[in-house]
Short mmCIF file of C-alpha atoms and ligand atoms in Angstrom, two decimals:
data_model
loop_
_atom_site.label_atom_id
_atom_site.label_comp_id
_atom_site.label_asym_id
_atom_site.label_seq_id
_atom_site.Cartn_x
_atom_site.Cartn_y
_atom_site.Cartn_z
CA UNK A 220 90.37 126.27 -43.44
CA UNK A 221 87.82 128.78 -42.84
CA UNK A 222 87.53 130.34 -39.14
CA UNK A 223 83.65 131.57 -39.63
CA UNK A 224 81.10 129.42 -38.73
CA UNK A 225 78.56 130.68 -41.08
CA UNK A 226 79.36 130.19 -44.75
CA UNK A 227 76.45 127.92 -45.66
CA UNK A 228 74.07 129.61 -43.75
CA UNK A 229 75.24 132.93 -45.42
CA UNK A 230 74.78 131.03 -49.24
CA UNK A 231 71.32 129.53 -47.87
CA UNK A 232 69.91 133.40 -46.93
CA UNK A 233 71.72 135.47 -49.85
CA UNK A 234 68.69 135.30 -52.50
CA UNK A 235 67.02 137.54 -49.53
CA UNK A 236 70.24 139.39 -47.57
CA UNK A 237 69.77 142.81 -48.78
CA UNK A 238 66.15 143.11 -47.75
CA UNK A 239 66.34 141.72 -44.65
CA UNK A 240 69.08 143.67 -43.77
CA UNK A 241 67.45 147.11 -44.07
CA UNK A 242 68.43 147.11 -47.74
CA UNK A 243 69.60 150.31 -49.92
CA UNK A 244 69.00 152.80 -46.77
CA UNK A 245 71.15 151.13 -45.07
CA UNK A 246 73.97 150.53 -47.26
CA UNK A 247 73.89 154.26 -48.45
CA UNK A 248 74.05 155.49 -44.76
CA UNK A 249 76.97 153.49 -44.37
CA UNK A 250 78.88 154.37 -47.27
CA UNK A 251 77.79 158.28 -45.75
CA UNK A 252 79.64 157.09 -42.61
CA UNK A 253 82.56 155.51 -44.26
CA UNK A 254 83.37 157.88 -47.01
CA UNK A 255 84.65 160.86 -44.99
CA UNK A 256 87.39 158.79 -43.59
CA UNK A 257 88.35 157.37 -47.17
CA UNK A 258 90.84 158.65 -50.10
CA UNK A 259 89.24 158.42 -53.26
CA UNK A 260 92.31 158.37 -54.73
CA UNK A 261 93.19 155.01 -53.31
CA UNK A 262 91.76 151.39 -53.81
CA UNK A 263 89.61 150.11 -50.66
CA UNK A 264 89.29 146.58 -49.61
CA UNK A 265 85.86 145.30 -48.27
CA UNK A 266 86.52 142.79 -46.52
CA UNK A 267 83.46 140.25 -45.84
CA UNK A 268 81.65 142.43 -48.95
CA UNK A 269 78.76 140.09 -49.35
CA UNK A 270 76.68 141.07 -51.49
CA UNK A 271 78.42 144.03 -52.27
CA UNK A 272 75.38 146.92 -51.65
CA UNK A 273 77.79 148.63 -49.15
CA UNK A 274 80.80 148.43 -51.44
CA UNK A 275 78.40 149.26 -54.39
CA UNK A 276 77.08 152.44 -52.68
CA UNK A 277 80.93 153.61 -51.72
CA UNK A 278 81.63 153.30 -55.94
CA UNK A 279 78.18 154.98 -56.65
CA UNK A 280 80.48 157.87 -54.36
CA UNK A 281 83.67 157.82 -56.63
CA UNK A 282 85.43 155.22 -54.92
CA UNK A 283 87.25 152.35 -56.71
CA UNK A 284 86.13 149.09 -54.14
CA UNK A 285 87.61 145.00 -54.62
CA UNK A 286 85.60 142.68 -52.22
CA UNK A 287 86.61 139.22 -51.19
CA UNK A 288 83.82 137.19 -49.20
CA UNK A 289 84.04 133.33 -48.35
CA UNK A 290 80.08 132.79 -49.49
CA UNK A 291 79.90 132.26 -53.01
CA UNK A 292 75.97 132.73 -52.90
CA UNK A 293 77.06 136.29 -51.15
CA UNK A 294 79.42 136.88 -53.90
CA UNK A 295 77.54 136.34 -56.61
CA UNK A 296 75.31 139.24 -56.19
CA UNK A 297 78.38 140.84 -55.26
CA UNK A 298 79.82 140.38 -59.04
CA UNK A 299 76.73 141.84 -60.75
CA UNK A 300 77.14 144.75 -59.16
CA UNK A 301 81.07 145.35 -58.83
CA UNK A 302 82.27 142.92 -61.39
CA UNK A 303 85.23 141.49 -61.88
CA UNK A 304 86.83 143.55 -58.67
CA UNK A 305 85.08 140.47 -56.38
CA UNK A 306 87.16 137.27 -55.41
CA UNK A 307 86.26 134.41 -52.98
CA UNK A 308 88.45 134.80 -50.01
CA UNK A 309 89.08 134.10 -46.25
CA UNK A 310 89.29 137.48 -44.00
CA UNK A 311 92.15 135.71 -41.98
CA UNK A 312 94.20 135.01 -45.57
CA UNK A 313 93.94 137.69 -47.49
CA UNK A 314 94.68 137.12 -50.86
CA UNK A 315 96.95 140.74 -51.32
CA UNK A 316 100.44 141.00 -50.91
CA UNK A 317 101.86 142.36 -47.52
CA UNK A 318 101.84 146.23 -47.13
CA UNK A 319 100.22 146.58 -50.03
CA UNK A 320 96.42 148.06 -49.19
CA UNK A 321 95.90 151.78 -48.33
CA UNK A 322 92.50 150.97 -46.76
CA UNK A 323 90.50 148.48 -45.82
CA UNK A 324 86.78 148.52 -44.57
CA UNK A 325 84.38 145.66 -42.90
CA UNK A 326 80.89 146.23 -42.55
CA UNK A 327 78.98 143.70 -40.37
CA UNK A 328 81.72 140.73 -40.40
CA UNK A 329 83.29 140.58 -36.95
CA UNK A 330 79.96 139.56 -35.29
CA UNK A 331 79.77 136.71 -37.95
CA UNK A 332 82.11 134.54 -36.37
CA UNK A 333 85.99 134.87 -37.82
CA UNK A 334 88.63 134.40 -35.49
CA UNK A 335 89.42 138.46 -34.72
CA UNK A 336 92.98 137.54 -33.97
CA UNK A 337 93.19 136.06 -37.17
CA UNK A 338 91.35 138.85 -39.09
CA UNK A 339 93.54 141.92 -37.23
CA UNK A 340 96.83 139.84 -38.02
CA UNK A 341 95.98 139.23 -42.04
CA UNK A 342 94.68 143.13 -41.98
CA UNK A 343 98.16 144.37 -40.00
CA UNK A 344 100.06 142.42 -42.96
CA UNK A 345 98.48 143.47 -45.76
CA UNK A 346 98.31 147.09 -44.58
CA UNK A 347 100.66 149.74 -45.71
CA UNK A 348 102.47 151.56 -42.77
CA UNK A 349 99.88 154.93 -42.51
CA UNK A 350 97.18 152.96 -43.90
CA UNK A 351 93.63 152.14 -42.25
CA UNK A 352 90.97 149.55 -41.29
CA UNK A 353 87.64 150.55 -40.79
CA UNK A 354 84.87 148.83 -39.02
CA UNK A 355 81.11 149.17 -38.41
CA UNK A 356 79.99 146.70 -36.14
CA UNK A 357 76.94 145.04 -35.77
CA UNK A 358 76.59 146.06 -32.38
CA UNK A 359 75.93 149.58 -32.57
CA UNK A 360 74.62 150.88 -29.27
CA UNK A 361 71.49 148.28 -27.99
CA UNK A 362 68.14 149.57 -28.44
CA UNK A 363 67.07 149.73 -24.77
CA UNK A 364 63.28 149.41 -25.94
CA UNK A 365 60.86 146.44 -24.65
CA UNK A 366 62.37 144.73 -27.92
CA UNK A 367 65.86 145.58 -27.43
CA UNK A 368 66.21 144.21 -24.19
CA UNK A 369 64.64 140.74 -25.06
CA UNK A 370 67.12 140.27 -28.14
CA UNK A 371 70.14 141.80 -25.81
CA UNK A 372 69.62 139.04 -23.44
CA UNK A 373 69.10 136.48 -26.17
CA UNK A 374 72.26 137.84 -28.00
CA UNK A 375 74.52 137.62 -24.15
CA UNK A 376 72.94 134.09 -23.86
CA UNK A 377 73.51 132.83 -27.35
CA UNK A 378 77.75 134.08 -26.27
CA UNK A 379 78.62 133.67 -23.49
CA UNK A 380 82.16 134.43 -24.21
CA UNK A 381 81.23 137.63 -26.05
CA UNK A 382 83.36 135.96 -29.20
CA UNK A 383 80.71 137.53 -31.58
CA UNK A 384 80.84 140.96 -29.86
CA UNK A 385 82.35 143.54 -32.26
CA UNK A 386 82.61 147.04 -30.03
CA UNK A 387 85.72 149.09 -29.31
CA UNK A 388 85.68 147.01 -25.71
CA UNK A 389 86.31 143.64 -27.68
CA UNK A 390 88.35 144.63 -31.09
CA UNK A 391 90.40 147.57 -29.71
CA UNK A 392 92.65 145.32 -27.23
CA UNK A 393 92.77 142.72 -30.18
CA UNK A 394 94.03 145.04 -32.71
CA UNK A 395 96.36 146.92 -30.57
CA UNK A 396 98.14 143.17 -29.56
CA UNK A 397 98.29 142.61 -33.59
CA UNK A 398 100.17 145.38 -34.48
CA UNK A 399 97.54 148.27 -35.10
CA UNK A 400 96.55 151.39 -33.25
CA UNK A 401 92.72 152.12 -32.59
CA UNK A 402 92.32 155.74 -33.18
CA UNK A 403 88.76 155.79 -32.28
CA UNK A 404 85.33 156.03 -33.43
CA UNK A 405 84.42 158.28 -36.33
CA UNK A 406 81.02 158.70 -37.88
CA UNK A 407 78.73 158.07 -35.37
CA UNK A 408 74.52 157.98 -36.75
CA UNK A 409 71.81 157.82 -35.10
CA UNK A 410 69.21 155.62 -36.18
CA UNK A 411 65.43 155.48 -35.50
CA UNK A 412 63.55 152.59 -36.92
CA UNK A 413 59.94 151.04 -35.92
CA UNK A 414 59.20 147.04 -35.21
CA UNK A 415 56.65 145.41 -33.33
CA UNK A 416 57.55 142.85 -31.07
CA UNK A 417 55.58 139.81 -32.84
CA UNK A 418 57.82 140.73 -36.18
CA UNK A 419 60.77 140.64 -34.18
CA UNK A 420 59.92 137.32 -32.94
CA UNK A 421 58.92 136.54 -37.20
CA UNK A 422 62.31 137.47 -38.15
CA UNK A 423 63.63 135.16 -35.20
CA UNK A 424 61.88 132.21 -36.64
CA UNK A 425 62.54 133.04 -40.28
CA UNK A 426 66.54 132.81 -39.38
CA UNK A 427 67.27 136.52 -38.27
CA UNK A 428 70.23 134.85 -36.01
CA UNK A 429 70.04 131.63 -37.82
CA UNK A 430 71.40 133.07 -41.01
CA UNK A 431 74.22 135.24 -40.02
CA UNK A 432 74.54 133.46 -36.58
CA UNK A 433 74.15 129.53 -36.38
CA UNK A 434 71.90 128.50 -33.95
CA UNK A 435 71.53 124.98 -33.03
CA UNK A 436 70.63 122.76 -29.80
CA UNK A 437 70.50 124.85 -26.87
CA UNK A 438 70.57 128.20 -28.88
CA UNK A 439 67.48 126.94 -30.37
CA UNK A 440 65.54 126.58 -26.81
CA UNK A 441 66.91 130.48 -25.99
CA UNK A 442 65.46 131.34 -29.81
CA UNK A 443 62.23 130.16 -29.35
CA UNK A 444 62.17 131.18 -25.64
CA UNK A 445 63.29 134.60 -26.93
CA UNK A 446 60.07 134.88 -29.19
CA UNK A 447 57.54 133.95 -26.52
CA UNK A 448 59.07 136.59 -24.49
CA UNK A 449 58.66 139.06 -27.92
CA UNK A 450 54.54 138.33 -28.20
CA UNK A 451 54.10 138.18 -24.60
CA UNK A 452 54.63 141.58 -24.51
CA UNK A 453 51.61 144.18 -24.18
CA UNK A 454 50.32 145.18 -27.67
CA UNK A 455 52.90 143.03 -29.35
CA UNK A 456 51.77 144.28 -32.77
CA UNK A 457 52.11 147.76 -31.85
CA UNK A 458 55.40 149.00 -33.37
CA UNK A 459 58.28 150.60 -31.06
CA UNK A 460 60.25 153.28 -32.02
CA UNK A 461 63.83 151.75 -31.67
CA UNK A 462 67.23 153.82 -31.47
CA UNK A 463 70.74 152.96 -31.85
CA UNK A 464 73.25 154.58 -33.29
CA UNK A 465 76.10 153.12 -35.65
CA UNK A 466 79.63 154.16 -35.96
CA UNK A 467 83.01 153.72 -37.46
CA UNK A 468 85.95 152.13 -35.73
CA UNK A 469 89.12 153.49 -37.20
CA UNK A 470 92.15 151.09 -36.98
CA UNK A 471 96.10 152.85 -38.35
CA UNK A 472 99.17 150.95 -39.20
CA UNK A 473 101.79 152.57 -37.43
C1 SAM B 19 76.47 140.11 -42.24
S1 SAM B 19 77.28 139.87 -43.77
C2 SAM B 19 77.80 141.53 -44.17
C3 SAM B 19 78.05 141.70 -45.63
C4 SAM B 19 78.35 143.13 -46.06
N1 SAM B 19 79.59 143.60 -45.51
C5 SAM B 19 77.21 144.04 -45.67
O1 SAM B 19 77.39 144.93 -44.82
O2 SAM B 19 76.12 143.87 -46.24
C6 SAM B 19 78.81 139.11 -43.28
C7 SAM B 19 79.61 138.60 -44.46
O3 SAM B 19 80.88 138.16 -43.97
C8 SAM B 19 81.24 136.99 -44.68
N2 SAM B 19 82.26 136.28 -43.91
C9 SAM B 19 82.12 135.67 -42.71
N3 SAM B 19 83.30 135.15 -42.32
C10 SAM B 19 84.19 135.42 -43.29
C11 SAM B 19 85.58 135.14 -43.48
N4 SAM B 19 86.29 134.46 -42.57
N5 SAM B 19 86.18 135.60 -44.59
C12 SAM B 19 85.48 136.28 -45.52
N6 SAM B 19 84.17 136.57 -45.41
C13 SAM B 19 83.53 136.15 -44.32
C14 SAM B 19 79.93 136.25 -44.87
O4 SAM B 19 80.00 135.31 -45.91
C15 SAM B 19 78.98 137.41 -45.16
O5 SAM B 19 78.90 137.67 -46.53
#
């Protein structure tokens, strides 16, 4: 069985993933973030590697990287660029043999929708004792732009229950009940990027949540009431300047 929600959207919006996702600048400044914290001397794990451009900048750094994903279209990407080192997999059944990983990394997948129980229990078991999980979330710190504050409300009204919420508030408790100990955040960077509210509300309608997020019924109302908000706003083709700031979560096995 697979606990996320979003494999066939993820195969449907692979062909276009990297681009839409802020491409090779952002997969380089992540692999910035997470190779401080890494031993190049060790394997790493990406866990939910897509289409492997994070995992593909980290070994364009000196780092040997395997990937398992559960979206074949994801993965296939993922192959021409890693090779062989790329397997289909579930996050919550890892297909490695307990205590046997150094370190692990997950760009991006906690917000996706795997049970983070499930994910912290596989990642406790297949951990070596000393060895260490680390996570960049999709929630970074919210914009708090004209934009940012329309798609924060859409994202608290699209869950409720905060189950797609990835911060230290949500994953630290969870980890800590599985077995692990949160050491922190590492790694912070600032970002700066510019987006006009009418191609925020573009990327809505082309499947910005509807690829990585399922929306359907209800969600789709909020959606489209979320983009009427976005170019009802004054000059909504004038670009913001948006800021967040990403950062690593670092998760030990005692
Ligand atoms: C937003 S993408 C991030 C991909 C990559 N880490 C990156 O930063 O570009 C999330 C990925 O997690 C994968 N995924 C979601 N749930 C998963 C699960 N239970 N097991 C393995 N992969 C999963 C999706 O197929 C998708 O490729």
């Amino acid at each position: 069985m697979t606990s996320a929600s979003g494999i066939p959207e993820f195969d449907a919006i692979a062909p276009g993933y990297d681009v839409s996702r802020g491409g090779t600048v952002r997969a380089a400044g992540f692999a910035e973030q997470l190779a401080p914290l890494l031993d190049p001397a060790r394997p790493v794990l990406d866990i939910g590697v897509g289409t492997g451009i994070v995992a593909a900048e980290l070994t364009a750094r000196g780092h040997v990287v395997y990937g398992i994903d559960l979206s074949s279209g994801m993965l296939a990407r993922a192959l021409d660029r890693l090779g062989p080192r790329v397997a289909v997999a579930d996050a919550c059944r890892l297909p490695v043999r307990t205590a046997s990983v150094s370190q692990a990394v997950s760009t991006w997948l906690l917000h996706t929708g795997p049970d983070h129980g499930r994910v912290f229990t596989e990642v406790t078991r297949a951990l070596r004792p000393g060895g260490r999980y680390l996570v960049i979330p999709a929630g970074g710190t919210r914009p708090t732009d004209d934009v940012g504050v329309v798609m924060g409300e859409l994202e608290d009204r699209l869950d409720p229950g905060r189950t797609r919420q990835d911060g230290p508030w949500t994953l630290a408790p969870i980890a800590e009940a599985r077995g692990l100990v949160y050491r922190g955040t590492a790694s912070e960077r600032p970002t700066t990027f510019r987006v006009s509210p009418r191609a925020t509300a573009d990327s809505l309608a082309g499947g910005l949540f509807r690829g990585a997020w399922p929306v359907t019924g209800e969600g789709t109302r909020l959606v489209d009431e979320a983009r009427e908000r976005l170019v009802a706003l004054p000059d909504p083709d004038v670009p913001r300047v948006r800021e967040t700031s990403d950062f690593v979560m670092v998760f030990e096995k005692p």
